[in-house]
Amino acid sequence: MATSFNRLGFIVLRHSHRIHRRSKQKIGLAAYRPLHSTPIYRAPADDDDDVGPPGAPKEPYSFDRSSLNPKSRQQYDLLSPEERAQYQKEEQAAHEHLNSPAVESKMQGFVNQAVYDINRETPREREPPLRITPGLMAMGEVDEQGSGEDDEFDGDDITSTAHGELEQHREIRDYARIAAWEMPLLSKLAKPFELPSVQKPLRFRYTSYMGETHPAANKVVLEFCTRDLPKLTEAQRIKLVKLVGVRYNPEKDLVKMSCEMFETQAQNKRYLGDLVDTLMAEAQDPTDMFEDVPLDFRHHKPKPKFEFPEKWKLTEQRKEELAANWQQGTLKDQEKEAAGQLIAGSKVIEQALEAMSLRAPAQPTVPPPGGKGRRQLAR
């Protein structure tokens, strides 16, 4: 029995684990094919013919005496026929065990771990980082994107400004397609507008920037009238007004609050709703009704409202009065014109021009001779 275990251990040590090597695929350089983008692969070399791809069917095991080393072959020759048959059977069992998927996977894990440990312990020489010089357009600026030098322009492309215009044109066409094909489908989801009922006194307002990121996009504004809140007496309503403070508008009986502390609109809306519930609970608390605290509306400054004068409004009666006055003025002008008392402005201007032309023109002043004539004339 001990001899059998020694032989089995000898067989295990002699059979090394076979690791399937991946077949190297060499990419061949072929002529340019405009209609085919698949690379060409050559057949593996002769030295890789004995190794099949992973998962390929394996050849059945067959014992070969010539594969033994001289010492093992000498020991094998000293065995009896029964021992040789037992030896071959044990060797076949060891071969099948070592080539089973479970053992192969486990041995492969050991090999990978050993390779990882060796690579980790072996010091490597670090290559100095390549220094990328900035291009002409980025000279003197921090290259955050690591674009490096400018590519050599071969005259086969448009400028960056033209690329920007082209991108903008693509975006406009994209929105045009949405407006033509997708937006008409939204009419199926349209619902008739209904005024909010008395059970919904809170009004929330949101702000959208049409898909663009904006710091105020998550802001939610809440408005409600204190008289619309249910289950509040007049004393509780006054206490609520005192609690909200400067957020109350006494002119419109409107409370306005906003929140933008959180990242989403839903969270801000939930916070405002909880805040209203807290205010309602405090206003209904009879422990302290703040009766000694007066109402203070100094924060509200009413804006002056200018009303259009009633006399200036163009009513039907006013239109009739203006038409009668215009008709009376026309009749008076006709009477003056018939009597020669109507003054025509064009005739007055013509008469004035004729009178000016009849006047004698003034003689120009001639300066006296001498060097100081101009100065004396100026005095």
mmCIF file of C-alpha atoms in Angstrom:
data_model
loop_
_atom_site.group_PDB
_atom_site.id
_atom_site.type_symbol
_atom_site.label_atom_id
_atom_site.label_comp_id
_atom_site.label_asym_id
_atom_site.label_seq_id
_atom_site.Cartn_x
_atom_site.Cartn_y
_atom_site.Cartn_z
ATOM 1 C CA MET A 1 0.000 0.000 0.000
ATOM 2 C CA ALA A 2 2.847 2.392 0.811
ATOM 3 C CA THR A 3 4.415 1.541 -2.551
ATOM 4 C CA SER A 4 1.191 2.553 -4.333
ATOM 5 C CA PHE A 5 1.091 5.921 -2.536
ATOM 6 C CA ASN A 6 4.740 6.550 -3.392
ATOM 7 C CA ARG A 7 4.072 5.761 -7.047
ATOM 8 C CA LEU A 8 1.014 8.078 -7.045
ATOM 9 C CA GLY A 9 3.043 10.903 -5.536
ATOM 10 C CA PHE A 10 5.794 10.274 -8.071
ATOM 11 C CA ILE A 11 3.246 10.475 -10.909
ATOM 12 C CA VAL A 12 1.777 13.747 -9.561
ATOM 13 C CA LEU A 13 5.192 15.341 -9.296
ATOM 14 C CA ARG A 14 6.191 14.171 -12.756
ATOM 15 C CA HIS A 15 3.044 15.485 -14.460
ATOM 16 C CA SER A 16 3.259 19.214 -14.546
ATOM 17 C CA HIS A 17 0.115 21.277 -14.978
ATOM 18 C CA ARG A 18 -0.579 22.317 -18.509
ATOM 19 C CA ILE A 19 -1.700 25.865 -19.009
ATOM 20 C CA HIS A 20 -3.324 26.545 -22.343
ATOM 21 C CA ARG A 21 -1.654 29.344 -24.109
ATOM 22 C CA ARG A 22 -3.778 31.763 -25.968
ATOM 23 C CA SER A 23 -3.356 31.605 -29.666
ATOM 24 C CA LYS A 24 -1.669 34.722 -30.897
ATOM 25 C CA GLN A 25 -3.597 36.404 -33.648
ATOM 26 C CA LYS A 26 -1.446 38.411 -35.905
ATOM 27 C CA ILE A 27 -3.026 41.217 -37.823
ATOM 28 C CA GLY A 28 -1.966 41.243 -41.388
ATOM 29 C CA LEU A 29 -1.393 44.347 -43.434
ATOM 30 C CA ALA A 30 -3.688 44.139 -46.405
ATOM 31 C CA ALA A 31 -4.609 46.580 -49.103
ATOM 32 C CA TYR A 32 -7.151 49.280 -48.308
ATOM 33 C CA ARG A 33 -10.701 47.996 -48.648
ATOM 34 C CA PRO A 34 -13.268 50.787 -48.482
ATOM 35 C CA LEU A 35 -16.295 48.486 -47.997
ATOM 36 C CA HIS A 36 -14.769 46.173 -45.361
ATOM 37 C CA SER A 37 -13.610 47.217 -41.906
ATOM 38 C CA THR A 38 -12.880 43.728 -40.475
ATOM 39 C CA PRO A 39 -9.140 43.059 -39.968
ATOM 40 C CA ILE A 40 -7.497 39.974 -41.492
ATOM 41 C CA TYR A 41 -6.110 37.291 -39.126
ATOM 42 C CA ARG A 42 -3.411 34.844 -40.150
ATOM 43 C CA ALA A 43 -3.210 31.226 -39.122
ATOM 44 C CA PRO A 44 -1.145 30.437 -35.973
ATOM 45 C CA ALA A 45 2.480 29.450 -36.326
ATOM 46 C CA ASP A 46 3.726 25.837 -36.314
ATOM 47 C CA ASP A 47 4.891 25.998 -32.721
ATOM 48 C CA ASP A 48 1.342 26.729 -31.568
ATOM 49 C CA ASP A 49 -0.312 23.892 -33.456
ATOM 50 C CA ASP A 50 -0.149 21.540 -30.484
ATOM 51 C CA VAL A 51 -2.089 23.964 -28.245
ATOM 52 C CA GLY A 52 -5.796 24.265 -28.885
ATOM 53 C CA PRO A 53 -8.099 27.029 -27.820
ATOM 54 C CA PRO A 54 -9.539 26.973 -24.282
ATOM 55 C CA GLY A 55 -12.503 24.649 -23.961
ATOM 56 C CA ALA A 56 -11.524 22.520 -26.987
ATOM 57 C CA PRO A 57 -11.952 18.711 -26.682
ATOM 58 C CA LYS A 58 -8.801 16.972 -25.371
ATOM 59 C CA GLU A 59 -7.202 13.872 -26.769
ATOM 60 C CA PRO A 60 -7.663 10.637 -24.748
ATOM 61 C CA TYR A 61 -4.809 9.685 -22.455
ATOM 62 C CA SER A 62 -2.395 6.956 -23.592
ATOM 63 C CA PHE A 63 0.588 5.690 -21.592
ATOM 64 C CA ASP A 64 3.990 6.046 -23.302
ATOM 65 C CA ARG A 65 7.063 4.386 -21.760
ATOM 66 C CA SER A 66 9.431 6.599 -23.734
ATOM 67 C CA SER A 67 8.107 9.688 -21.961
ATOM 68 C CA LEU A 68 9.619 8.493 -18.670
ATOM 69 C CA ASN A 69 13.058 9.627 -17.585
ATOM 70 C CA PRO A 70 15.839 6.957 -17.341
ATOM 71 C CA LYS A 71 15.485 6.449 -13.598
ATOM 72 C CA SER A 72 11.688 6.131 -13.755
ATOM 73 C CA ARG A 73 11.986 3.861 -16.776
ATOM 74 C CA GLN A 74 14.391 1.600 -14.857
ATOM 75 C CA GLN A 75 11.976 1.424 -11.929
ATOM 76 C CA TYR A 76 9.107 0.702 -14.312
ATOM 77 C CA ASP A 77 10.998 -2.217 -15.899
ATOM 78 C CA LEU A 78 11.514 -3.854 -12.483
ATOM 79 C CA LEU A 79 7.759 -3.993 -11.871
ATOM 80 C CA SER A 80 5.662 -7.105 -12.468
ATOM 81 C CA PRO A 81 2.886 -7.094 -15.114
ATOM 82 C CA GLU A 82 0.238 -6.654 -12.422
ATOM 83 C CA GLU A 83 2.170 -3.749 -10.892
ATOM 84 C CA ARG A 84 2.683 -2.201 -14.333
ATOM 85 C CA ALA A 85 -1.076 -2.320 -14.970
ATOM 86 C CA GLN A 86 -1.701 -0.783 -11.557
ATOM 87 C CA TYR A 87 0.943 1.862 -12.303
ATOM 88 C CA GLN A 88 -0.670 2.793 -15.628
ATOM 89 C CA LYS A 89 -4.116 2.907 -14.003
ATOM 90 C CA GLU A 90 -2.886 5.208 -11.229
ATOM 91 C CA GLU A 91 -1.077 7.414 -13.744
ATOM 92 C CA GLN A 92 -4.240 7.726 -15.852
ATOM 93 C CA ALA A 93 -6.276 8.624 -12.724
ATOM 94 C CA ALA A 94 -3.726 11.285 -11.763
ATOM 95 C CA HIS A 95 -3.751 12.657 -15.313
ATOM 96 C CA GLU A 96 -7.539 12.920 -15.388
ATOM 97 C CA HIS A 97 -7.575 14.542 -11.947
ATOM 98 C CA LEU A 98 -4.997 17.173 -12.881
ATOM 99 C CA ASN A 99 -6.766 17.965 -16.149
ATOM 100 C CA SER A 100 -10.228 18.313 -14.584
ATOM 101 C CA PRO A 101 -11.800 21.839 -14.866
ATOM 102 C CA ALA A 102 -11.877 22.360 -11.097
ATOM 103 C CA VAL A 103 -8.179 21.579 -10.622
ATOM 104 C CA GLU A 104 -7.209 23.586 -13.706
ATOM 105 C CA SER A 105 -9.121 26.615 -12.434
ATOM 106 C CA LYS A 106 -7.549 26.316 -9.000
ATOM 107 C CA MET A 107 -4.042 25.915 -10.406
ATOM 108 C CA GLN A 108 -4.631 28.847 -12.727
ATOM 109 C CA GLY A 109 -5.608 30.951 -9.685
ATOM 110 C CA PHE A 110 -2.384 29.933 -7.925
ATOM 111 C CA VAL A 111 -0.343 30.843 -10.980
ATOM 112 C CA ASN A 112 -2.054 34.230 -11.347
ATOM 113 C CA GLN A 113 -1.539 34.987 -7.664
ATOM 114 C CA ALA A 114 2.138 34.035 -7.920
ATOM 115 C CA VAL A 115 2.587 36.260 -10.967
ATOM 116 C CA TYR A 116 0.855 39.127 -9.160
ATOM 117 C CA ASP A 117 3.060 38.702 -6.067
ATOM 118 C CA ILE A 118 6.215 38.593 -8.179
ATOM 119 C CA ASN A 119 5.235 41.707 -10.116
ATOM 120 C CA ARG A 120 4.393 43.445 -6.885
ATOM 121 C CA GLU A 121 7.676 42.591 -5.179
ATOM 122 C CA THR A 122 9.869 43.270 -8.197
ATOM 123 C CA PRO A 123 10.892 46.942 -8.300
ATOM 124 C CA ARG A 124 10.177 48.691 -11.562
ATOM 125 C CA GLU A 125 11.921 51.606 -13.073
ATOM 126 C CA ARG A 126 9.569 54.479 -13.511
ATOM 127 C CA GLU A 127 9.859 56.297 -16.767
ATOM 128 C CA PRO A 128 9.884 60.084 -16.548
ATOM 129 C CA PRO A 129 6.563 61.596 -17.660
ATOM 130 C CA LEU A 130 6.529 63.061 -21.112
ATOM 131 C CA ARG A 131 6.456 66.818 -21.119
ATOM 132 C CA ILE A 132 3.757 68.073 -23.441
ATOM 133 C CA THR A 133 4.411 71.520 -24.770
ATOM 134 C CA PRO A 134 1.322 73.684 -25.243
ATOM 135 C CA GLY A 135 0.178 74.565 -28.726
ATOM 136 C CA LEU A 136 0.013 77.987 -30.257
ATOM 137 C CA MET A 137 -3.644 78.567 -29.322
ATOM 138 C CA ALA A 138 -3.070 77.475 -25.692
ATOM 139 C CA MET A 139 0.255 79.207 -25.126
ATOM 140 C CA GLY A 140 0.390 80.950 -21.760
ATOM 141 C CA GLU A 141 -2.749 79.191 -20.461
ATOM 142 C CA VAL A 142 -3.301 76.200 -18.183
ATOM 143 C CA ASP A 143 -3.926 73.083 -20.279
ATOM 144 C CA GLU A 144 -6.649 71.471 -18.147
ATOM 145 C CA GLN A 145 -7.781 68.979 -20.776
ATOM 146 C CA GLY A 146 -4.293 67.823 -21.728
ATOM 147 C CA SER A 147 -4.781 68.506 -25.401
ATOM 148 C CA GLY A 148 -1.064 69.045 -25.980
ATOM 149 C CA GLU A 149 0.354 70.506 -29.114
ATOM 150 C CA ASP A 150 -1.792 71.627 -31.996
ATOM 151 C CA ASP A 151 -2.081 69.195 -34.850
ATOM 152 C CA GLU A 152 -0.545 70.176 -38.107
ATOM 153 C CA PHE A 153 -3.201 71.662 -40.352
ATOM 154 C CA ASP A 154 -3.295 69.935 -43.715
ATOM 155 C CA GLY A 155 -5.947 72.141 -45.265
ATOM 156 C CA ASP A 156 -8.536 69.336 -45.180
ATOM 157 C CA ASP A 157 -10.767 70.658 -42.374
ATOM 158 C CA ILE A 158 -12.743 73.727 -41.346
ATOM 159 C CA THR A 159 -11.845 76.099 -38.533
ATOM 160 C CA SER A 160 -12.982 75.829 -34.925
ATOM 161 C CA THR A 161 -15.416 78.700 -35.400
ATOM 162 C CA ALA A 162 -16.959 76.900 -38.336
ATOM 163 C CA HIS A 163 -17.252 73.723 -36.262
ATOM 164 C CA GLY A 164 -19.088 75.735 -33.601
ATOM 165 C CA GLU A 165 -21.488 77.141 -36.194
ATOM 166 C CA LEU A 166 -22.047 73.644 -37.554
ATOM 167 C CA GLU A 167 -22.794 72.289 -34.091
ATOM 168 C CA GLN A 168 -25.259 75.109 -33.468
ATOM 169 C CA HIS A 169 -26.941 74.337 -36.787
ATOM 170 C CA ARG A 170 -27.258 70.682 -35.783
ATOM 171 C CA GLU A 171 -28.838 71.683 -32.469
ATOM 172 C CA ILE A 172 -31.346 73.960 -34.221
ATOM 173 C CA ARG A 173 -32.299 71.187 -36.625
ATOM 174 C CA ASP A 174 -32.710 68.802 -33.698
ATOM 175 C CA TYR A 175 -35.135 71.162 -31.976
ATOM 176 C CA ALA A 176 -36.943 71.701 -35.278
ATOM 177 C CA ARG A 177 -37.473 67.950 -35.617
ATOM 178 C CA ILE A 178 -38.775 67.794 -32.044
ATOM 179 C CA ALA A 179 -41.192 70.650 -32.716
ATOM 180 C CA ALA A 180 -42.401 69.040 -35.955
ATOM 181 C CA TRP A 181 -42.752 65.405 -34.902
ATOM 182 C CA GLU A 182 -42.836 65.053 -31.125
ATOM 183 C CA MET A 183 -44.537 68.153 -29.764
ATOM 184 C CA PRO A 184 -47.822 67.566 -31.657
ATOM 185 C CA LEU A 185 -48.104 64.275 -29.775
ATOM 186 C CA LEU A 186 -48.255 66.200 -26.487
ATOM 187 C CA SER A 187 -51.765 67.382 -27.367
ATOM 188 C CA LYS A 188 -53.015 63.920 -26.435
ATOM 189 C CA LEU A 189 -51.871 64.536 -22.852
ATOM 190 C CA ALA A 190 -53.492 67.971 -22.568
ATOM 191 C CA LYS A 191 -56.022 68.424 -19.770
ATOM 192 C CA PRO A 192 -58.532 71.254 -19.300
ATOM 193 C CA PHE A 193 -57.576 73.798 -16.672
ATOM 194 C CA GLU A 194 -59.507 73.597 -13.438
ATOM 195 C CA LEU A 195 -59.396 76.151 -10.681
ATOM 196 C CA PRO A 196 -57.963 74.841 -7.414
ATOM 197 C CA SER A 197 -60.624 73.880 -4.940
ATOM 198 C CA VAL A 198 -60.965 75.126 -1.388
ATOM 199 C CA GLN A 199 -59.307 71.940 -0.149
ATOM 200 C CA LYS A 200 -56.070 72.988 -1.942
ATOM 201 C CA PRO A 201 -55.100 76.411 -0.536
ATOM 202 C CA LEU A 202 -51.356 75.983 -1.145
ATOM 203 C CA ARG A 203 -49.871 77.198 -4.431
ATOM 204 C CA PHE A 204 -46.382 76.044 -5.402
ATOM 205 C CA ARG A 205 -44.329 77.706 -8.118
ATOM 206 C CA TYR A 206 -41.358 76.139 -9.899
ATOM 207 C CA THR A 207 -38.755 77.490 -12.309
ATOM 208 C CA SER A 208 -37.476 75.530 -15.297
ATOM 209 C CA TYR A 209 -34.570 76.482 -17.542
ATOM 210 C CA MET A 210 -35.386 74.076 -20.394
ATOM 211 C CA GLY A 211 -32.804 71.407 -19.636
ATOM 212 C CA GLU A 212 -29.961 73.783 -18.737
ATOM 213 C CA THR A 213 -28.240 73.608 -15.364
ATOM 214 C CA HIS A 214 -28.903 76.638 -13.177
ATOM 215 C CA PRO A 215 -28.374 77.221 -9.444
ATOM 216 C CA ALA A 216 -31.977 78.451 -9.065
ATOM 217 C CA ALA A 217 -33.557 75.455 -10.824
ATOM 218 C CA ASN A 218 -34.274 73.673 -7.512
ATOM 219 C CA LYS A 219 -35.997 76.662 -5.914
ATOM 220 C CA VAL A 220 -39.667 76.265 -4.902
ATOM 221 C CA VAL A 221 -41.935 79.182 -3.887
ATOM 222 C CA LEU A 222 -45.053 78.673 -1.737
ATOM 223 C CA GLU A 223 -47.973 81.118 -1.499
ATOM 224 C CA PHE A 224 -51.230 80.849 0.431
ATOM 225 C CA CYS A 225 -53.893 83.078 1.922
ATOM 226 C CA THR A 226 -54.414 82.869 5.663
ATOM 227 C CA ARG A 227 -58.201 83.074 5.313
ATOM 228 C CA ASP A 228 -58.210 80.027 2.995
ATOM 229 C CA LEU A 229 -56.645 77.724 5.581
ATOM 230 C CA PRO A 230 -59.256 75.427 7.079
ATOM 231 C CA LYS A 231 -59.837 74.835 10.781
ATOM 232 C CA LEU A 232 -58.447 78.214 11.863
ATOM 233 C CA THR A 233 -60.344 80.680 13.958
ATOM 234 C CA GLU A 234 -59.749 84.421 13.745
ATOM 235 C CA ALA A 235 -57.498 84.375 16.823
ATOM 236 C CA GLN A 236 -55.489 81.459 15.436
ATOM 237 C CA ARG A 237 -55.186 83.216 12.073
ATOM 238 C CA ILE A 238 -53.815 86.352 13.747
ATOM 239 C CA LYS A 239 -51.324 84.203 15.659
ATOM 240 C CA LEU A 240 -50.233 82.613 12.372
ATOM 241 C CA VAL A 241 -49.713 86.089 10.889
ATOM 242 C CA LYS A 242 -47.521 86.989 13.855
ATOM 243 C CA LEU A 243 -45.513 83.783 13.431
ATOM 244 C CA VAL A 244 -44.726 84.265 9.717
ATOM 245 C CA GLY A 245 -43.546 87.851 10.343
ATOM 246 C CA VAL A 246 -42.240 89.710 7.312
ATOM 247 C CA ARG A 247 -43.424 86.988 4.914
ATOM 248 C CA TYR A 248 -47.002 88.242 5.263
ATOM 249 C CA ASN A 249 -48.484 90.787 2.871
ATOM 250 C CA PRO A 250 -51.324 92.587 4.691
ATOM 251 C CA GLU A 251 -52.568 94.248 1.523
ATOM 252 C CA LYS A 252 -53.346 90.929 -0.220
ATOM 253 C CA ASP A 253 -53.551 88.659 2.859
ATOM 254 C CA LEU A 254 -50.833 86.507 1.263
ATOM 255 C CA VAL A 255 -47.991 84.532 2.856
ATOM 256 C CA LYS A 256 -44.984 83.862 0.612
ATOM 257 C CA MET A 257 -42.137 81.484 1.462
ATOM 258 C CA SER A 258 -39.392 79.833 -0.587
ATOM 259 C CA CYS A 259 -36.806 77.105 -0.144
ATOM 260 C CA GLU A 260 -33.686 76.138 -2.102
ATOM 261 C CA MET A 261 -31.629 74.337 0.549
ATOM 262 C CA PHE A 262 -31.910 70.901 -1.034
ATOM 263 C CA GLU A 263 -30.764 69.564 -4.390
ATOM 264 C CA THR A 264 -34.148 68.641 -5.866
ATOM 265 C CA GLN A 265 -37.471 70.436 -6.139
ATOM 266 C CA ALA A 266 -39.319 67.550 -4.500
ATOM 267 C CA GLN A 267 -37.222 67.864 -1.335
ATOM 268 C CA ASN A 268 -37.750 71.639 -1.154
ATOM 269 C CA LYS A 269 -41.501 71.204 -1.676
ATOM 270 C CA ARG A 270 -41.655 68.593 1.052
ATOM 271 C CA TYR A 271 -39.790 70.919 3.424
ATOM 272 C CA LEU A 272 -42.252 73.781 2.758
ATOM 273 C CA GLY A 273 -45.216 71.458 3.283
ATOM 274 C CA ASP A 274 -43.813 70.281 6.629
ATOM 275 C CA LEU A 275 -43.173 73.903 7.599
ATOM 276 C CA VAL A 276 -46.826 74.826 6.946
ATOM 277 C CA ASP A 277 -47.945 71.866 9.056
ATOM 278 C CA THR A 278 -45.704 73.068 11.881
ATOM 279 C CA LEU A 279 -47.108 76.611 11.644
ATOM 280 C CA MET A 280 -50.662 75.286 11.703
ATOM 281 C CA ALA A 281 -49.916 73.195 14.786
ATOM 282 C CA GLU A 282 -48.338 76.181 16.581
ATOM 283 C CA ALA A 283 -51.232 78.472 15.626
ATOM 284 C CA GLN A 284 -53.764 75.976 17.036
ATOM 285 C CA ASP A 285 -51.827 75.587 20.279
ATOM 286 C CA PRO A 286 -53.894 77.387 22.989
ATOM 287 C CA THR A 287 -51.001 77.577 25.452
ATOM 288 C CA ASP A 288 -49.829 80.996 24.267
ATOM 289 C CA MET A 289 -51.825 82.982 21.697
ATOM 290 C CA PHE A 290 -49.385 85.945 21.583
ATOM 291 C CA GLU A 291 -52.141 88.357 22.590
ATOM 292 C CA ASP A 292 -49.601 90.769 24.105
ATOM 293 C CA VAL A 293 -47.631 90.923 20.819
ATOM 294 C CA PRO A 294 -49.039 93.569 18.452
ATOM 295 C CA LEU A 295 -49.230 93.158 14.710
ATOM 296 C CA ASP A 296 -46.294 94.830 12.968
ATOM 297 C CA PHE A 297 -46.627 95.586 9.268
ATOM 298 C CA ARG A 298 -43.750 98.064 8.951
ATOM 299 C CA HIS A 299 -41.992 95.721 6.553
ATOM 300 C CA HIS A 300 -44.743 96.224 3.969
ATOM 301 C CA LYS A 301 -44.520 99.409 1.930
ATOM 302 C CA PRO A 302 -47.608 99.812 -0.251
ATOM 303 C CA LYS A 303 -46.935 100.991 -3.764
ATOM 304 C CA PRO A 304 -48.923 103.985 -5.030
ATOM 305 C CA LYS A 305 -51.612 103.076 -7.513
ATOM 306 C CA PHE A 306 -52.377 105.679 -10.131
ATOM 307 C CA GLU A 307 -55.903 105.647 -11.462
ATOM 308 C CA PHE A 308 -56.861 106.973 -14.869
ATOM 309 C CA PRO A 309 -59.104 110.074 -14.556
ATOM 310 C CA GLU A 310 -62.744 109.467 -15.271
ATOM 311 C CA LYS A 311 -62.943 112.554 -17.510
ATOM 312 C CA TRP A 312 -60.205 111.196 -19.748
ATOM 313 C CA LYS A 313 -61.910 107.911 -20.413
ATOM 314 C CA LEU A 314 -63.316 107.742 -23.943
ATOM 315 C CA THR A 315 -66.907 106.709 -23.360
ATOM 316 C CA GLU A 316 -69.770 106.875 -25.841
ATOM 317 C CA GLN A 317 -71.043 110.109 -24.318
ATOM 318 C CA ARG A 318 -67.575 111.617 -24.512
ATOM 319 C CA LYS A 319 -67.302 110.625 -28.176
ATOM 320 C CA GLU A 320 -70.595 112.410 -28.963
ATOM 321 C CA GLU A 321 -69.393 115.582 -27.191
ATOM 322 C CA LEU A 322 -66.115 115.619 -29.133
ATOM 323 C CA ALA A 323 -67.950 115.131 -32.451
ATOM 324 C CA ALA A 324 -70.354 118.023 -31.681
ATOM 325 C CA ASN A 325 -67.476 120.356 -30.727
ATOM 326 C CA TRP A 326 -65.611 119.489 -33.904
ATOM 327 C CA GLN A 327 -68.687 120.173 -36.021
ATOM 328 C CA GLN A 328 -69.262 123.561 -34.351
ATOM 329 C CA GLY A 329 -65.615 124.551 -34.948
ATOM 330 C CA THR A 330 -65.912 123.645 -38.626
ATOM 331 C CA LEU A 331 -69.022 125.846 -39.060
ATOM 332 C CA LYS A 332 -67.310 128.843 -37.410
ATOM 333 C CA ASP A 333 -64.299 128.499 -39.737
ATOM 334 C CA GLN A 334 -66.575 128.464 -42.756
ATOM 335 C CA GLU A 335 -68.354 131.655 -41.593
ATOM 336 C CA LYS A 336 -65.029 133.471 -41.014
ATOM 337 C CA GLU A 337 -63.753 132.379 -44.411
ATOM 338 C CA ALA A 338 -66.886 133.730 -46.092
ATOM 339 C CA ALA A 339 -66.487 137.069 -44.255
ATOM 340 C CA GLY A 340 -62.767 137.287 -45.033
ATOM 341 C CA GLN A 341 -61.841 137.114 -41.372
ATOM 342 C CA LEU A 342 -60.132 133.722 -41.534
ATOM 343 C CA ILE A 343 -56.368 134.124 -41.397
ATOM 344 C CA ALA A 344 -54.455 131.766 -43.660
ATOM 345 C CA GLY A 345 -50.952 131.021 -42.420
ATOM 346 C CA SER A 346 -49.479 130.438 -45.892
ATOM 347 C CA LYS A 347 -50.605 133.880 -47.096
ATOM 348 C CA VAL A 348 -49.100 135.570 -44.035
ATOM 349 C CA ILE A 349 -45.739 133.935 -44.700
ATOM 350 C CA GLU A 350 -45.776 134.973 -48.379
ATOM 351 C CA GLN A 351 -46.542 138.585 -47.466
ATOM 352 C CA ALA A 352 -43.698 138.658 -44.956
ATOM 353 C CA LEU A 353 -41.239 137.322 -47.509
ATOM 354 C CA GLU A 354 -42.271 139.959 -50.067
ATOM 355 C CA ALA A 355 -41.816 142.732 -47.517
ATOM 356 C CA MET A 356 -38.325 141.521 -46.660
ATOM 357 C CA SER A 357 -37.316 141.378 -50.324
ATOM 358 C CA LEU A 358 -38.392 145.003 -50.859
ATOM 359 C CA ARG A 359 -36.072 146.269 -48.163
ATOM 360 C CA ALA A 360 -32.673 147.609 -49.343
ATOM 361 C CA PRO A 361 -29.741 145.386 -48.436
ATOM 362 C CA ALA A 362 -27.316 146.854 -45.863
ATOM 363 C CA GLN A 363 -23.859 147.886 -47.144
ATOM 364 C CA PRO A 364 -20.988 145.799 -45.764
ATOM 365 C CA THR A 365 -18.514 147.532 -43.434
ATOM 366 C CA VAL A 366 -15.059 147.925 -44.995
ATOM 367 C CA PRO A 367 -12.132 147.811 -42.539
ATOM 368 C CA PRO A 368 -9.745 150.820 -42.625
ATOM 369 C CA PRO A 369 -6.306 150.337 -44.098
ATOM 370 C CA GLY A 370 -3.495 149.417 -41.768
ATOM 371 C CA GLY A 371 -2.103 146.474 -39.891
ATOM 372 C CA LYS A 372 -4.430 146.852 -36.967
ATOM 373 C CA GLY A 373 -7.657 147.127 -38.881
ATOM 374 C CA ARG A 374 -8.975 143.783 -37.849
ATOM 375 C CA ARG A 375 -8.219 144.367 -34.219
ATOM 376 C CA GLN A 376 -9.913 147.823 -34.280
ATOM 377 C CA LEU A 377 -12.883 146.333 -36.153
ATOM 378 C CA ALA A 378 -13.159 143.634 -33.547
ATOM 379 C CA ARG A 379 -13.246 146.280 -30.803
#
